[in-house]
Amino acid sequence: MADRKKIVRENVDGAFFVDTTCIDCDTCRQIAPESFKDAGDYSYVWQQPDSAQARRRATQALLACPTGSIGCDSNNIAAEVMDDFPLPIEDGVFYCGFNSPKSYGGNSYFIENAGGNWLIDAPKFNQHLVKRIEERGGLKYIFLTHEDDVADADRFAEKFKAQRIIHADAIQACRDAEIVIQDASAFADIPDGFKIVHTPGHTKGHMVLLYRNKFLFTGDHLYFNREEKHLEAFRDYCWYSWSEQTRSMKTLIDFDFEWILPGHGQRVKLPSAEAKQQLVELTREMAAR
Ligand SMILES: [Fe+2]
């Protein structure tokens, strides 16, 4: 619960505020950029929402914030907005919300699929979300992009008897995972429309998931730079190998996708040809860094 007595000084006056417990994870700025901005090491309210839609998005940000650092003096619509989650993206793909501080506020996603539903990385084990997933038929798989964003995956796996998928080089984060990937290119036991790609770089065992040649779940491998409006990789948060990340980024050029859905960083939809072109430019630029 955010505390008005700990308010950050940059907030503009009004009902919504951010307090000093903010960890600068970017979640609120992705959901409601018209209300939240980056002060450097934390977010702040730069503009109070001035429409019903903006107020709804600011409330969604309040609910998704991993550290409960966003407050609102008169938030009587929070219960109603709770029902927005998971937030639809497109074609049965959703953003879960309820980002977890265990993954430093990483985003997680839900896929409703006739062959079994998927969770991509894990949010907080929030009862509202659990109920919504239950109503949609539960979970068959929990795909873990890498060791940083596991959060409450074990609780979701236990609740839904789901199979957790993780790479062998990330197994330390989920030792009892049901499916351990040794060689993603050889892993064939996967429903139609899904493809797992090993993308070492950010971490050694990092993987991305491609769904229907349209949705690429990228973990901390690839995101959209909101300010400069192009695809980007986190150079400062590359824990394993930048040259490996550059090499594995190149392998993604061969695939078609429109949505880039990261753990950290902005999600975006681009025309497939533009996504490919931006990836070509990014890999060229990464090689020079
Ligand atoms: Fe990470």
Short mmCIF file of C-alpha atoms and ligand atoms in Angstrom, two decimals:
data_model
loop_
_atom_site.label_atom_id
_atom_site.label_comp_id
_atom_site.label_asym_id
_atom_site.label_seq_id
_atom_site.Cartn_x
_atom_site.Cartn_y
_atom_site.Cartn_z
CA MET A 1 0.00 0.00 0.00
CA ALA A 2 1.55 3.28 -1.13
CA ASP A 3 2.10 5.92 1.54
CA ARG A 4 1.35 9.57 0.82
CA LYS A 5 3.80 10.57 3.58
CA LYS A 6 6.61 9.01 1.48
CA ILE A 7 5.61 10.66 -1.80
CA VAL A 8 8.41 11.35 -4.34
CA ARG A 9 8.86 15.07 -4.85
CA GLU A 10 8.39 15.06 -8.64
CA ASN A 11 4.70 13.99 -8.47
CA VAL A 12 2.26 16.62 -9.68
CA ASP A 13 -0.56 17.40 -7.24
CA GLY A 14 -3.65 15.24 -7.50
CA ALA A 15 -5.19 11.92 -6.60
CA PHE A 16 -2.50 9.59 -8.01
CA PHE A 17 1.03 9.50 -6.56
CA VAL A 18 4.18 7.34 -6.44
CA ASP A 19 6.03 6.82 -3.16
CA THR A 20 9.71 6.20 -2.42
CA THR A 21 9.38 2.39 -2.42
CA CYS A 22 9.36 2.45 -6.27
CA ILE A 23 12.07 0.18 -7.77
CA ASP A 24 12.01 1.80 -11.24
CA CYS A 25 10.85 -1.36 -13.01
CA ASP A 26 8.97 0.59 -15.73
CA THR A 27 5.70 -1.35 -15.36
CA CYS A 28 3.52 1.76 -14.81
CA ARG A 29 5.20 3.65 -17.65
CA GLN A 30 4.46 0.78 -20.04
CA ILE A 31 0.78 0.67 -19.06
CA ALA A 32 0.03 4.39 -18.58
CA PRO A 33 2.77 6.56 -20.10
CA GLU A 34 0.35 9.49 -20.20
CA SER A 35 0.45 9.55 -16.37
CA PHE A 36 3.83 8.11 -15.31
CA LYS A 37 7.38 9.10 -16.24
CA ASP A 38 10.91 8.17 -15.25
CA ALA A 39 12.63 10.50 -12.76
CA GLY A 40 15.92 8.64 -13.20
CA ASP A 41 15.80 6.04 -10.42
CA TYR A 42 12.04 5.85 -9.92
CA SER A 43 8.71 6.71 -11.54
CA TYR A 44 6.51 9.71 -10.75
CA VAL A 45 3.14 11.07 -11.79
CA TRP A 46 3.93 13.75 -14.36
CA GLN A 47 0.32 14.32 -15.34
CA GLN A 48 -2.83 13.34 -13.47
CA PRO A 49 -5.18 11.26 -15.64
CA ASP A 50 -7.67 13.61 -17.24
CA SER A 51 -10.09 11.17 -18.86
CA ALA A 52 -11.95 8.03 -17.83
CA GLN A 53 -9.63 5.96 -20.07
CA ALA A 54 -6.45 7.50 -18.65
CA ARG A 55 -7.75 7.03 -15.12
CA ARG A 56 -8.47 3.38 -15.89
CA ARG A 57 -4.95 2.83 -17.21
CA ALA A 58 -3.41 4.60 -14.19
CA THR A 59 -5.46 2.28 -11.96
CA GLN A 60 -4.29 -0.74 -13.97
CA ALA A 61 -0.71 0.48 -13.34
CA LEU A 62 -1.51 0.79 -9.63
CA LEU A 63 -2.70 -2.83 -9.57
CA ALA A 64 0.21 -4.16 -11.67
CA CYS A 65 2.96 -2.35 -9.68
CA PRO A 66 5.12 -5.06 -8.04
CA THR A 67 5.92 -3.01 -4.95
CA GLY A 68 2.57 -1.32 -4.31
CA SER A 69 4.28 2.03 -4.78
CA ILE A 70 1.40 3.77 -6.55
CA GLY A 71 -1.40 5.27 -4.50
CA CYS A 72 -4.65 7.03 -5.25
CA ASP A 73 -6.62 9.09 -2.74
CA SER A 74 -10.00 8.21 -4.17
CA ASN A 75 -9.53 4.88 -5.84
CA ASN A 76 -13.04 3.53 -5.71
CA ILE A 77 -12.71 1.98 -9.20
CA ALA A 78 -9.81 -0.36 -8.29
CA ALA A 79 -12.13 -3.33 -7.70
CA GLU A 80 -13.80 -2.81 -11.07
CA VAL A 81 -10.45 -2.38 -12.86
CA MET A 82 -9.17 -5.60 -11.26
CA ASP A 83 -11.51 -7.40 -13.64
CA ASP A 84 -9.55 -6.02 -16.61
CA PHE A 85 -6.75 -8.50 -15.80
CA PRO A 86 -5.40 -10.41 -17.55
CA LEU A 87 -5.34 -7.60 -20.14
CA PRO A 88 -6.06 -8.82 -23.68
CA ILE A 89 -3.30 -8.19 -26.22
CA GLU A 90 -4.57 -10.06 -29.31
CA ASP A 91 -5.76 -13.53 -30.44
CA GLY A 92 -6.05 -15.05 -26.97
CA VAL A 93 -2.75 -13.64 -25.73
CA PHE A 94 -2.88 -11.59 -22.53
CA TYR A 95 -0.59 -9.54 -20.28
CA CYS A 96 -1.08 -10.95 -16.76
CA GLY A 97 -0.36 -7.85 -14.64
CA PHE A 98 0.40 -8.35 -10.92
CA ASN A 99 4.13 -8.12 -11.65
CA SER A 100 6.25 -9.66 -8.91
CA PRO A 101 9.06 -7.98 -6.97
CA LYS A 102 10.78 -11.42 -7.10
CA SER A 103 11.41 -10.83 -10.81
CA TYR A 104 12.11 -7.10 -10.36
CA GLY A 105 8.68 -6.39 -11.81
CA GLY A 106 9.03 -8.59 -14.90
CA ASN A 107 6.02 -8.90 -17.20
CA SER A 108 4.33 -12.24 -17.65
CA TYR A 109 1.84 -13.37 -20.27
CA PHE A 110 -0.99 -15.87 -20.64
CA ILE A 111 -1.92 -17.75 -23.83
CA GLU A 112 -5.38 -19.27 -24.15
CA ASN A 113 -4.91 -22.18 -26.56
CA ALA A 114 -7.12 -25.11 -27.51
CA GLY A 115 -4.25 -27.54 -26.95
CA GLY A 116 -3.62 -26.22 -23.43
CA ASN A 117 -2.97 -22.80 -21.94
CA TRP A 118 0.47 -21.33 -21.33
CA LEU A 119 1.95 -18.93 -18.81
CA ILE A 120 5.11 -17.17 -19.95
CA ASP A 121 7.22 -16.29 -16.92
CA ALA A 122 5.32 -15.84 -13.70
CA PRO A 123 3.59 -12.99 -11.90
CA LYS A 124 2.52 -12.84 -8.26
CA PHE A 125 0.30 -15.73 -7.22
CA ASN A 126 -2.66 -13.36 -7.11
CA GLN A 127 -6.05 -14.91 -6.31
CA HIS A 128 -7.94 -12.82 -8.84
CA LEU A 129 -5.57 -13.92 -11.61
CA VAL A 130 -5.67 -17.55 -10.46
CA LYS A 131 -9.47 -17.47 -10.70
CA ARG A 132 -9.43 -15.95 -14.19
CA ILE A 133 -6.94 -18.58 -15.38
CA GLU A 134 -9.07 -21.29 -13.78
CA GLU A 135 -12.15 -20.02 -15.66
CA ARG A 136 -10.21 -20.30 -18.92
CA GLY A 137 -9.23 -23.91 -18.30
CA GLY A 138 -6.10 -23.62 -16.16
CA LEU A 139 -2.51 -24.02 -17.35
CA LYS A 140 -0.73 -26.82 -19.19
CA TYR A 141 2.71 -25.22 -19.55
CA ILE A 142 4.69 -22.54 -17.74
CA PHE A 143 7.49 -21.35 -20.03
CA LEU A 144 10.36 -19.75 -18.11
CA THR A 145 12.51 -17.56 -20.35
CA HIS A 146 15.37 -17.51 -17.85
CA GLU A 147 16.25 -17.74 -14.19
CA ASP A 148 15.44 -14.12 -13.25
CA ASP A 149 11.71 -14.19 -13.95
CA VAL A 150 10.52 -17.37 -12.25
CA ALA A 151 8.71 -15.51 -9.41
CA ASP A 152 5.75 -17.64 -8.19
CA ALA A 153 5.93 -20.23 -11.02
CA ASP A 154 6.05 -23.06 -8.47
CA ARG A 155 2.71 -22.03 -6.95
CA PHE A 156 1.03 -21.77 -10.37
CA ALA A 157 2.50 -25.17 -11.34
CA GLU A 158 1.19 -26.77 -8.17
CA LYS A 159 -2.26 -25.21 -8.46
CA PHE A 160 -2.80 -26.14 -12.13
CA LYS A 161 -0.59 -29.27 -12.34
CA ALA A 162 1.26 -27.42 -15.09
CA GLN A 163 4.61 -28.41 -16.58
CA ARG A 164 7.38 -25.86 -16.09
CA ILE A 165 9.79 -25.54 -19.03
CA ILE A 166 13.27 -24.16 -18.39
CA HIS A 167 16.70 -24.47 -20.01
CA ALA A 168 19.29 -26.76 -18.40
CA ASP A 169 21.58 -23.77 -17.90
CA ALA A 170 18.92 -21.98 -15.84
CA ILE A 171 17.87 -25.01 -13.80
CA GLN A 172 19.20 -23.54 -10.55
CA ALA A 173 16.12 -21.27 -10.47
CA CYS A 174 13.65 -24.16 -10.82
CA ARG A 175 15.29 -27.45 -9.86
CA ASP A 176 12.07 -29.46 -9.98
CA ALA A 177 10.99 -28.22 -13.43
CA GLU A 178 9.05 -30.89 -15.31
CA ILE A 179 10.66 -30.17 -18.71
CA VAL A 180 14.34 -29.27 -18.91
CA ILE A 181 15.55 -28.16 -22.33
CA GLN A 182 19.03 -29.36 -23.25
CA ASP A 183 18.84 -28.50 -26.95
CA ALA A 184 15.97 -26.24 -27.98
CA SER A 185 16.47 -26.91 -31.69
CA ALA A 186 15.97 -30.65 -31.06
CA PHE A 187 13.01 -30.29 -28.73
CA ALA A 188 10.07 -31.58 -30.74
CA ASP A 189 7.57 -32.41 -28.02
CA ILE A 190 5.69 -29.15 -28.35
CA PRO A 191 2.21 -28.32 -29.71
CA ASP A 192 1.78 -26.96 -33.23
CA GLY A 193 2.25 -23.23 -33.49
CA PHE A 194 4.88 -23.01 -30.75
CA LYS A 195 8.64 -22.85 -31.15
CA ILE A 196 11.31 -22.55 -28.46
CA VAL A 197 14.57 -20.81 -29.39
CA HIS A 198 17.68 -20.84 -27.20
CA THR A 199 18.97 -17.25 -27.04
CA PRO A 200 22.04 -17.16 -24.78
CA GLY A 201 23.37 -13.72 -23.92
CA HIS A 202 21.46 -12.01 -21.12
CA THR A 203 21.96 -15.33 -19.33
CA LYS A 204 23.46 -18.58 -20.60
CA GLY A 205 20.18 -20.48 -20.53
CA HIS A 206 17.91 -17.75 -21.87
CA MET A 207 15.14 -18.85 -24.26
CA VAL A 208 12.39 -17.10 -26.22
CA LEU A 209 9.05 -18.52 -27.31
CA LEU A 210 7.52 -17.95 -30.74
CA TYR A 211 3.76 -18.45 -31.05
CA ARG A 212 1.88 -18.66 -34.38
CA ASN A 213 4.64 -16.72 -36.14
CA LYS A 214 3.08 -13.63 -34.62
CA PHE A 215 3.99 -13.39 -30.92
CA LEU A 216 7.60 -13.47 -29.73
CA PHE A 217 7.96 -13.72 -25.95
CA THR A 218 11.43 -12.33 -25.46
CA GLY A 219 12.20 -12.35 -21.72
CA ASP A 220 15.15 -10.00 -21.20
CA HIS A 221 16.65 -10.67 -24.64
CA LEU A 222 14.86 -8.04 -26.76
CA TYR A 223 12.47 -5.13 -26.11
CA PHE A 224 11.19 -1.95 -27.73
CA ASN A 225 12.93 1.31 -26.90
CA ARG A 226 9.92 3.55 -26.30
CA GLU A 227 11.80 6.85 -26.52
CA GLU A 228 13.86 6.09 -29.63
CA LYS A 229 11.20 3.85 -31.19
CA HIS A 230 13.26 0.85 -32.22
CA LEU A 231 14.03 -2.69 -31.06
CA GLU A 232 16.76 -2.80 -28.43
CA ALA A 233 18.77 -5.13 -26.16
CA PHE A 234 19.89 -4.32 -22.61
CA ARG A 235 23.68 -3.82 -22.86
CA ASP A 236 23.95 -2.82 -19.18
CA TYR A 237 21.99 -5.85 -18.00
CA CYS A 238 23.79 -8.49 -20.04
CA TRP A 239 24.88 -10.93 -17.34
CA TYR A 240 26.46 -13.65 -19.51
CA SER A 241 27.90 -12.64 -22.90
CA TRP A 242 27.20 -9.72 -25.25
CA SER A 243 28.83 -11.48 -28.20
CA GLU A 244 26.62 -14.53 -27.58
CA GLN A 245 23.57 -12.28 -27.28
CA THR A 246 24.47 -10.63 -30.59
CA ARG A 247 24.89 -14.01 -32.23
CA SER A 248 21.62 -15.40 -30.87
CA MET A 249 19.80 -12.18 -31.80
CA LYS A 250 20.80 -12.84 -35.43
CA THR A 251 19.06 -16.21 -35.35
CA LEU A 252 15.74 -14.45 -34.74
CA ILE A 253 15.96 -12.68 -38.11
CA ASP A 254 14.90 -15.96 -39.74
CA PHE A 255 11.54 -15.93 -37.96
CA ASP A 256 8.37 -13.98 -38.64
CA PHE A 257 6.67 -12.16 -35.78
CA GLU A 258 4.74 -8.97 -35.12
CA TRP A 259 4.43 -8.72 -31.35
CA ILE A 260 7.55 -8.38 -29.21
CA LEU A 261 6.50 -9.22 -25.66
CA PRO A 262 9.40 -8.79 -23.22
CA GLY A 263 9.85 -9.49 -19.52
CA HIS A 264 11.44 -6.12 -18.95
CA GLY A 265 10.95 -3.23 -21.33
CA GLN A 266 8.18 -2.01 -23.58
CA ARG A 267 6.02 -4.44 -25.57
CA VAL A 268 5.15 -3.45 -29.12
CA LYS A 269 3.45 -4.60 -32.31
CA LEU A 270 5.26 -3.92 -35.57
CA PRO A 271 4.58 -5.05 -39.14
CA SER A 272 6.54 -8.28 -39.59
CA ALA A 273 8.81 -6.81 -42.29
CA GLU A 274 9.62 -3.82 -40.10
CA ALA A 275 10.38 -6.03 -37.09
CA LYS A 276 12.80 -7.99 -39.29
CA GLN A 277 14.44 -4.83 -40.61
CA GLN A 278 14.83 -3.40 -37.11
CA LEU A 279 16.37 -6.67 -35.98
CA VAL A 280 18.90 -6.53 -38.82
CA GLU A 281 19.83 -2.99 -37.78
CA LEU A 282 19.99 -3.94 -34.10
CA THR A 283 22.33 -6.89 -34.68
CA ARG A 284 24.60 -4.69 -36.80
CA GLU A 285 24.66 -2.08 -34.08
CA MET A 286 25.14 -4.68 -31.31
CA ALA A 287 28.21 -6.08 -33.08
CA ALA A 288 29.81 -2.62 -32.97
CA ARG A 289 29.19 -2.03 -29.24
FE FE B 1 16.75 -11.09 -16.52
#
